[in-house]
CSV table of C-alpha atoms and ligand atoms in Angstrom, one decimal:
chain,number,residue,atom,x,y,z
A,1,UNK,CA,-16.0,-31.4,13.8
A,2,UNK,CA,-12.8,-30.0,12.1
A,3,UNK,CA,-13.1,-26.8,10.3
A,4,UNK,CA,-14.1,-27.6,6.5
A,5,UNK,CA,-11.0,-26.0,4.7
A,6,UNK,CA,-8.1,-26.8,6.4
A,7,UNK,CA,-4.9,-25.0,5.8
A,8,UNK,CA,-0.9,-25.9,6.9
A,9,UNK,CA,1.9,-24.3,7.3
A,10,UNK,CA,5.5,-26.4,7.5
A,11,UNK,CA,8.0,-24.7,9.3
A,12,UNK,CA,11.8,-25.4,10.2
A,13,UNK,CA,12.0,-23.5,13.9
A,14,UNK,CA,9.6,-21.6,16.2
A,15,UNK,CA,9.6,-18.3,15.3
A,16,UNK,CA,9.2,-19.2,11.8
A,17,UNK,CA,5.5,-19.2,11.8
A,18,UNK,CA,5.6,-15.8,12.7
A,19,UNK,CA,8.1,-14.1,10.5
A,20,UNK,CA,6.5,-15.9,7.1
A,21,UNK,CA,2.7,-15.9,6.6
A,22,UNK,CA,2.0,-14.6,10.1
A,23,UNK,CA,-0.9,-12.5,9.3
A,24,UNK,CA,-2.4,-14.6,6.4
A,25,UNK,CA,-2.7,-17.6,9.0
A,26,UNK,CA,-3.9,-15.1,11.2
A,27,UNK,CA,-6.7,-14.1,9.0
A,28,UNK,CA,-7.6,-17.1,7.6
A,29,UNK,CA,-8.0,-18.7,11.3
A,30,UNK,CA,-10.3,-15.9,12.3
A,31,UNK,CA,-12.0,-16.5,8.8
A,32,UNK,CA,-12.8,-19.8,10.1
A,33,UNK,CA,-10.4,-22.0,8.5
A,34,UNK,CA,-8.6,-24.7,10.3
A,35,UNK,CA,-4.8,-23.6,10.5
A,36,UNK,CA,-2.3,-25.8,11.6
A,37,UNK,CA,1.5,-25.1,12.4
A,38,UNK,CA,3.8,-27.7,11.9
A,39,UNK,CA,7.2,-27.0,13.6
A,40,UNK,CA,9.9,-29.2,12.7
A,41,UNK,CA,12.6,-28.6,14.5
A,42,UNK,CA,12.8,-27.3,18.5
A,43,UNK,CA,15.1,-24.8,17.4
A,44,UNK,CA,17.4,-25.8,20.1
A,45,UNK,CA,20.7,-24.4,18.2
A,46,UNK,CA,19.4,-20.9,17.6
A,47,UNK,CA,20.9,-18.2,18.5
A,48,UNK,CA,19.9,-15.4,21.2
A,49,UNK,CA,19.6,-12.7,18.9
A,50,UNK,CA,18.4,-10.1,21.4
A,51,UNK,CA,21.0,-8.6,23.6
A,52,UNK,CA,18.2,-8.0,26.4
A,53,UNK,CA,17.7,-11.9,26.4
A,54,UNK,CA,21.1,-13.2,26.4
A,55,UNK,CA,21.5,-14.4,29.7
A,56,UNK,CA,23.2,-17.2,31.0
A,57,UNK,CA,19.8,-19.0,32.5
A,58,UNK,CA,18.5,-18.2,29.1
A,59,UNK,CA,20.9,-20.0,27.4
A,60,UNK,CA,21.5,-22.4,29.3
A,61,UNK,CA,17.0,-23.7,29.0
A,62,UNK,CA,16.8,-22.4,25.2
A,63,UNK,CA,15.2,-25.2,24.5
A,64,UNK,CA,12.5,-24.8,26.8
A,65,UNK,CA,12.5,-21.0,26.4
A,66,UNK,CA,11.9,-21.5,23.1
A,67,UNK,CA,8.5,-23.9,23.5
A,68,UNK,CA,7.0,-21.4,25.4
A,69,UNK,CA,7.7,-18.5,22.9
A,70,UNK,CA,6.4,-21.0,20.5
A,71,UNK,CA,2.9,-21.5,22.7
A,72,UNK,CA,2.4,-18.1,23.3
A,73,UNK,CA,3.0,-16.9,19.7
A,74,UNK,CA,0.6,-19.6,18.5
A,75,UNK,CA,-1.9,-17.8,21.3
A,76,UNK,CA,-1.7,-14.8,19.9
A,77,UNK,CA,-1.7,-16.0,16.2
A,78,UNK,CA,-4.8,-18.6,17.4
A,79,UNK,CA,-4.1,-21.4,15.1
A,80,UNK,CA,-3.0,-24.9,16.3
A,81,UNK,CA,0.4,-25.8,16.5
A,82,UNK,CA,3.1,-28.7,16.9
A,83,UNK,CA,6.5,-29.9,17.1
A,84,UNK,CA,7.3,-32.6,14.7
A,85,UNK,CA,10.7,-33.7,17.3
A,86,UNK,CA,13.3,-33.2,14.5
A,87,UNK,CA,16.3,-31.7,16.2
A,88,UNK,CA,18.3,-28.2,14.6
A,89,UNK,CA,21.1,-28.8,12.7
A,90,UNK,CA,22.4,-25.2,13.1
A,91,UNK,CA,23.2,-22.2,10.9
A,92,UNK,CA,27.1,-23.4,10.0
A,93,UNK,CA,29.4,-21.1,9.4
A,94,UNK,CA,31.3,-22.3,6.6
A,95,UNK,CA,29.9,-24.3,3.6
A,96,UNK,CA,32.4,-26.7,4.5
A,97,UNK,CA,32.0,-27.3,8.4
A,98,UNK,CA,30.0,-30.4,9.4
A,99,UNK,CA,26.2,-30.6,10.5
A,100,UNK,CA,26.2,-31.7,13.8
A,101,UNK,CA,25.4,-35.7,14.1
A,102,UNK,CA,21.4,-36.5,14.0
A,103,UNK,CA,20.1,-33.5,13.4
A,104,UNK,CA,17.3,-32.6,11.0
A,105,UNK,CA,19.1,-32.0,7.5
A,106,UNK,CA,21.1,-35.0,7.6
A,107,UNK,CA,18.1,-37.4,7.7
A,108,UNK,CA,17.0,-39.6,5.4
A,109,UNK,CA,14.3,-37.7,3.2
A,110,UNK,CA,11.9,-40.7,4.0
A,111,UNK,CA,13.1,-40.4,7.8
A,112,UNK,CA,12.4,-37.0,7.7
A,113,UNK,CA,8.7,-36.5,5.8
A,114,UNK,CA,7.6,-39.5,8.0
A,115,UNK,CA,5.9,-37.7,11.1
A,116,UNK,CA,4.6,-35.0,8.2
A,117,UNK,CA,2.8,-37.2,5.9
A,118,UNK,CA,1.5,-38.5,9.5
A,119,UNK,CA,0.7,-34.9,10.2
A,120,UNK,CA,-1.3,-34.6,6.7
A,121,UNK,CA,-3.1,-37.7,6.8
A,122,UNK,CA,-4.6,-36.3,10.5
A,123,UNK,CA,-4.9,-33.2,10.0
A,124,UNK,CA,-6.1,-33.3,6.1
A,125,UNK,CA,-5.2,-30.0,4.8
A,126,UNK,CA,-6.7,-29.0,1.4
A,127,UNK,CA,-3.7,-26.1,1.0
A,128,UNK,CA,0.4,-26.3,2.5
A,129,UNK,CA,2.6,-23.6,2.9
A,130,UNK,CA,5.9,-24.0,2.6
A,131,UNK,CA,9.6,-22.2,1.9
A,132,UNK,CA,10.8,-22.9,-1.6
A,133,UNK,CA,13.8,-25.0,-2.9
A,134,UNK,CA,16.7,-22.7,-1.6
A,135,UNK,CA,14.9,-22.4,2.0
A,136,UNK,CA,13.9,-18.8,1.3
A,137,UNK,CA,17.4,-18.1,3.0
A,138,UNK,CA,20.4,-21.1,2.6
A,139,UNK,CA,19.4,-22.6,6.9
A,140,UNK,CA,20.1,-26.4,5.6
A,141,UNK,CA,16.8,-27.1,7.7
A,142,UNK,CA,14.8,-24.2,5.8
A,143,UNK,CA,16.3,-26.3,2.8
A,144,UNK,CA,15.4,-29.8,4.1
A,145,UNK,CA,11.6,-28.2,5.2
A,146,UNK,CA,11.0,-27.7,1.3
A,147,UNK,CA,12.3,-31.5,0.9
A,148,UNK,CA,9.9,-32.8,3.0
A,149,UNK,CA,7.0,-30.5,2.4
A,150,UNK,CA,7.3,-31.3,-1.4
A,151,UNK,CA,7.1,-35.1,-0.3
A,152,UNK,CA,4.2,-35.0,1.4
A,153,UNK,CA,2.2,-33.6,-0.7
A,154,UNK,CA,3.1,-35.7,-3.4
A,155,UNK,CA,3.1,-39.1,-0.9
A,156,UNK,CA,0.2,-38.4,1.8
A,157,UNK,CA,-2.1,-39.3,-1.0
A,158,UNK,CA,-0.7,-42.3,-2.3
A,159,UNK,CA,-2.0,-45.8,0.1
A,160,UNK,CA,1.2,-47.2,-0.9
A,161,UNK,CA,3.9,-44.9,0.9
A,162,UNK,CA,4.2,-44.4,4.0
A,163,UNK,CA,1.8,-47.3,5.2
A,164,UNK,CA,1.9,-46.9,8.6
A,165,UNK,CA,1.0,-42.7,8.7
A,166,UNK,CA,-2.6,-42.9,8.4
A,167,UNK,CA,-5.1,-43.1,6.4
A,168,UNK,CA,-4.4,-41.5,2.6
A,169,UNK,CA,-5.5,-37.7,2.5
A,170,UNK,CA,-4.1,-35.7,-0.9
A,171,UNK,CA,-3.4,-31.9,-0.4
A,172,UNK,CA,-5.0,-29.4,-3.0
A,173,UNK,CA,-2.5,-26.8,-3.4
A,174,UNK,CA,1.0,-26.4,-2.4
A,175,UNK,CA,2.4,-22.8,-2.0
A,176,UNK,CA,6.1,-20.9,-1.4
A,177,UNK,CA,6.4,-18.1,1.1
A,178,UNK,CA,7.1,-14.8,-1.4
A,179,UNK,CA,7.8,-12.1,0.7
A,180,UNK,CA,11.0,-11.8,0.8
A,181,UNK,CA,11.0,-10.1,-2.4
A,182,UNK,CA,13.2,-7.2,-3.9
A,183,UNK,CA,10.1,-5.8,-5.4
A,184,UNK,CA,8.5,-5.3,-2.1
A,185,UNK,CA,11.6,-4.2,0.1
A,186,UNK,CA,12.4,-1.4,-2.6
A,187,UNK,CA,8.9,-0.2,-2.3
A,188,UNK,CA,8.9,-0.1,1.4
A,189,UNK,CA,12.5,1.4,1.2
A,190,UNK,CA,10.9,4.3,-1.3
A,191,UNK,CA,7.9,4.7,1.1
A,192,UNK,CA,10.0,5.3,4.2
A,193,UNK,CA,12.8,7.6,2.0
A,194,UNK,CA,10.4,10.1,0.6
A,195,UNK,CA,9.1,10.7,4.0
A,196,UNK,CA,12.4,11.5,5.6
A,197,UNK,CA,12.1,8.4,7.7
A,198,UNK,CA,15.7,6.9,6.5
A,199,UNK,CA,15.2,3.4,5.2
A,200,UNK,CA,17.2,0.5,7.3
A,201,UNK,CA,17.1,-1.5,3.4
A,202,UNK,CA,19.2,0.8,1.0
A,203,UNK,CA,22.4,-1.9,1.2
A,204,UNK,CA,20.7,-4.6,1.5
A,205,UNK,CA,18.7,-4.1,-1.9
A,206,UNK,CA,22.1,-3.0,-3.6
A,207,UNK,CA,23.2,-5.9,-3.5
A,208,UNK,CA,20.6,-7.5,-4.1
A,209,UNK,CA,20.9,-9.1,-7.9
A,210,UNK,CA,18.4,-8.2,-10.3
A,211,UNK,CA,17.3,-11.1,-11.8
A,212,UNK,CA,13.9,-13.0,-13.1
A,213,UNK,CA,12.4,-14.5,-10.2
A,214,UNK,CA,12.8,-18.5,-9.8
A,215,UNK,CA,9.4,-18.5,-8.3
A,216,UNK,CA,7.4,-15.4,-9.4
A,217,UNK,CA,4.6,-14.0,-7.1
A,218,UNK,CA,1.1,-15.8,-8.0
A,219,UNK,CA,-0.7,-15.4,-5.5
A,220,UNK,CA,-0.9,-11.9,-3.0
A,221,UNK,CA,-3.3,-12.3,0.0
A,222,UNK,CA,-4.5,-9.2,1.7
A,223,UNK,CA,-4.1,-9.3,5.3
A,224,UNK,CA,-2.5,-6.0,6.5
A,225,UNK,CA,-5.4,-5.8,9.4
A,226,UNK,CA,-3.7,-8.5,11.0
A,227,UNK,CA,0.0,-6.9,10.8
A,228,UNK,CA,-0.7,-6.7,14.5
A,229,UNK,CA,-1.1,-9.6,15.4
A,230,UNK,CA,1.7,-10.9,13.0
A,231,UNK,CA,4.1,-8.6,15.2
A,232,UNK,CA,2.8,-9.4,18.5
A,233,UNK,CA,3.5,-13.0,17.9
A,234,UNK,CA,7.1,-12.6,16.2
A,235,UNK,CA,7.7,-10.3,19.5
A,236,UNK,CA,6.5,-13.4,21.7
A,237,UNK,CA,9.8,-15.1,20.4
A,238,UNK,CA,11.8,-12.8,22.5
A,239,UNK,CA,15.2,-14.4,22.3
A,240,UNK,CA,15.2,-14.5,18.3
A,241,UNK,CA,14.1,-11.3,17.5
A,242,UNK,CA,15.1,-7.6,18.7
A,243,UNK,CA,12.2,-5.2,19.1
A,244,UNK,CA,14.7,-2.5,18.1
A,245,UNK,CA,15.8,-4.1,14.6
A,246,UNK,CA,14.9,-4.1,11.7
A,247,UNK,CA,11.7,-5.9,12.0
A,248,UNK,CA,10.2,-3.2,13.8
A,249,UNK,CA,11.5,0.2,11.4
A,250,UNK,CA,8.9,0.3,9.1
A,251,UNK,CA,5.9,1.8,10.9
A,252,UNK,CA,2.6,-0.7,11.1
A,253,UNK,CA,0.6,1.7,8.7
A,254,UNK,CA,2.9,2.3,6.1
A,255,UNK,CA,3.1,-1.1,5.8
A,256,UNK,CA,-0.5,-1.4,5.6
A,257,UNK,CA,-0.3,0.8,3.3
A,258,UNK,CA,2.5,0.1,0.5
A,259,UNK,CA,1.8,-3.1,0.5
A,260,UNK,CA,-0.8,-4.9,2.7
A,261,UNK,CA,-0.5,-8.5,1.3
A,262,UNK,CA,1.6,-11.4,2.1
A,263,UNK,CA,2.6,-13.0,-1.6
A,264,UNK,CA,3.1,-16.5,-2.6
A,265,UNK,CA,3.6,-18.8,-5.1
A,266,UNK,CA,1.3,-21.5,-6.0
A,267,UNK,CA,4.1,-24.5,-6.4
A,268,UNK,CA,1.7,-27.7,-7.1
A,269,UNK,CA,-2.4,-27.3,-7.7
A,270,UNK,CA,-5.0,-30.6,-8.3
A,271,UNK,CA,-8.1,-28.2,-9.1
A,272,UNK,CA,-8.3,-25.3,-11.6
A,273,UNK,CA,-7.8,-21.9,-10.6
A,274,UNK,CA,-6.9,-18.6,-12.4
A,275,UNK,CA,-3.4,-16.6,-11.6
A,276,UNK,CA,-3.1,-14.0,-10.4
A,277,UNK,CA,-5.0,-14.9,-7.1
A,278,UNK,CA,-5.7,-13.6,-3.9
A,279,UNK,CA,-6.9,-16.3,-2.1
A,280,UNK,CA,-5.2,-19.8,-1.6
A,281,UNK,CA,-8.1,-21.4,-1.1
A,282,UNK,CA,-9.2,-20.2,-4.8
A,283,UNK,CA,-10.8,-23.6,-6.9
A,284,UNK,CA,-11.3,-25.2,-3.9
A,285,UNK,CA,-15.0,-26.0,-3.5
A,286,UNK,CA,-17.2,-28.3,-1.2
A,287,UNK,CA,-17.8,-31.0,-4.2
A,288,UNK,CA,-13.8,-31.3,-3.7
A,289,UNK,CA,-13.1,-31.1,-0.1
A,290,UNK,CA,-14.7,-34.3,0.9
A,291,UNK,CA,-12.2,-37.1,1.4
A,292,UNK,CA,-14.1,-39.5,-0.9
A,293,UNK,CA,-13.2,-37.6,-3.9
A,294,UNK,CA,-10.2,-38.5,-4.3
B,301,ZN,ZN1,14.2,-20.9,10.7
């Protein structure tokens, strides 16, 4: 028997999962929701990004370093997990040098949302997670995992697209990862300053435009018990992240404290609900879970 709400989360690389929505999967999983990570990408062009990893039998098996960061983070987290086989196109450089040949963001969109409408049709999610339309940060495969989120949820239902991906199954709600938000890092930033604690933000939010957000906040769920977890498993992904950056500065309770939610915004929704929520599952009720609704 699969869990009776069913939640997904679309993500471009391993690691991903854990540094967006970590502890609200987290919850929700021990809640007794069905959670299910799709990954993409392998994340084989990635970077080492921590100097204690970066060693040449490291680099050299990155891909396969990378699946087992990827299965022991999804331990930790507890939620299912797996690799759609799309290949990383790479963080270019310049606007203006080439994606390398094959990789995920130069496929055809239909090419691309293939093995996820698959994914949904199997798995039948009632809510998706996913980054919004500029990637959340400008990785063409954060970019291209928006694309082909936003298509199937709008496809997996339909019996006339992608015939040969299963049976039809129509996603509730679609949400956007929102915690990457100024708001948020100029609170923590406030916290850790009026305790003497010396904020690692204070640039970053300089420059940081002030402008109306694209996508505001509609949705903030509480999860700050499970900040633990959410850093145990971004830790398990020792060669993308240092344990002495800025990941890490912020202690665990001040967190929990200044702002114990991870905040979203609610994109695409087939029942009613009321904004602001706190819960994604919010309007979604046994009389519309079953398949034959729809
Ligand atoms: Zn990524």
């Amino acid at each position: 028997m699969s869990a009776p709400l069913r939640l997904m989360a679309v993500h471009a690389h391993p690691d991903d999962e854990s540094s967006k929505g970590a502890a609200t999967m987290a919850r929700y999983v021990r809640e007794g929701v069905g959670v299910l990570v799709c990954t993409l990408t392998g994340g084989e062009r990635g970077s080492v990004l921590n100097a204690k990893m970066d060693r040449p039998e490291i680099v050299a098996n990155i891909a396969a370093v990378r699946k087992a960061e990827m299965d022991r983070a999804r331990e930790i987290l507890g939620v299912e997990q797996r690799f759609l086989g799309f290949v990383d196109s790479g963080l270019p450089e310049t606007e203006e040098e080439p994606l390398p040949e094959g990789c995920f963001a130069l496929k055809k969109l239909e090419d691309a949302a293939a093995p996820l409408v698959a994914a949904v049709r199997e798995f039948r999610p009632h809510v998706i997670i996913t980054y919004d339309d500029d990637g959340g940060y400008p990785h063409p495969d954060h970019i291209m995992t928006n694309r082909v989120s936003v298509e199937a949820f709008e496809a997996a239902g339909d019996p006339d697209r992608y015939p040969d991906a299963g049976e039809p199954w129509q996603p509730l709600k679609l949400y956007y990862h929102m915690s990457f938000t100024k708001e948020r890092f100029e609170a923590l930033h406030e916290a850790m300053t009026t305790r003497g604690l010396g904020s690692p933000y204070a640039d970053w939010i300089s420059r940081w435009e002030d402008r109306p957000a694209k996508w505001p906040v509609t949705t903030r769920v509480e999860c700050g018990d499970y900040f633990q977890i959410r850093d145990e498993a971004l830790l398990a992904h020792a060669t993308q992240v240092d344990p002495e950056g800025n990941w890490f500065v912020v202690p665990r309770e001040l967190q929990q404290e200044i702002w114990p939610t991870e905040d979203y915004h609610l994109a695409r929704s087939l029942v009613d609900t009321e904004l602001p929520e706190s819960d994604l599952f919010t309007g979604i009720h046994a009389d519309n879970v079953s398949p034959a609704c729809h």
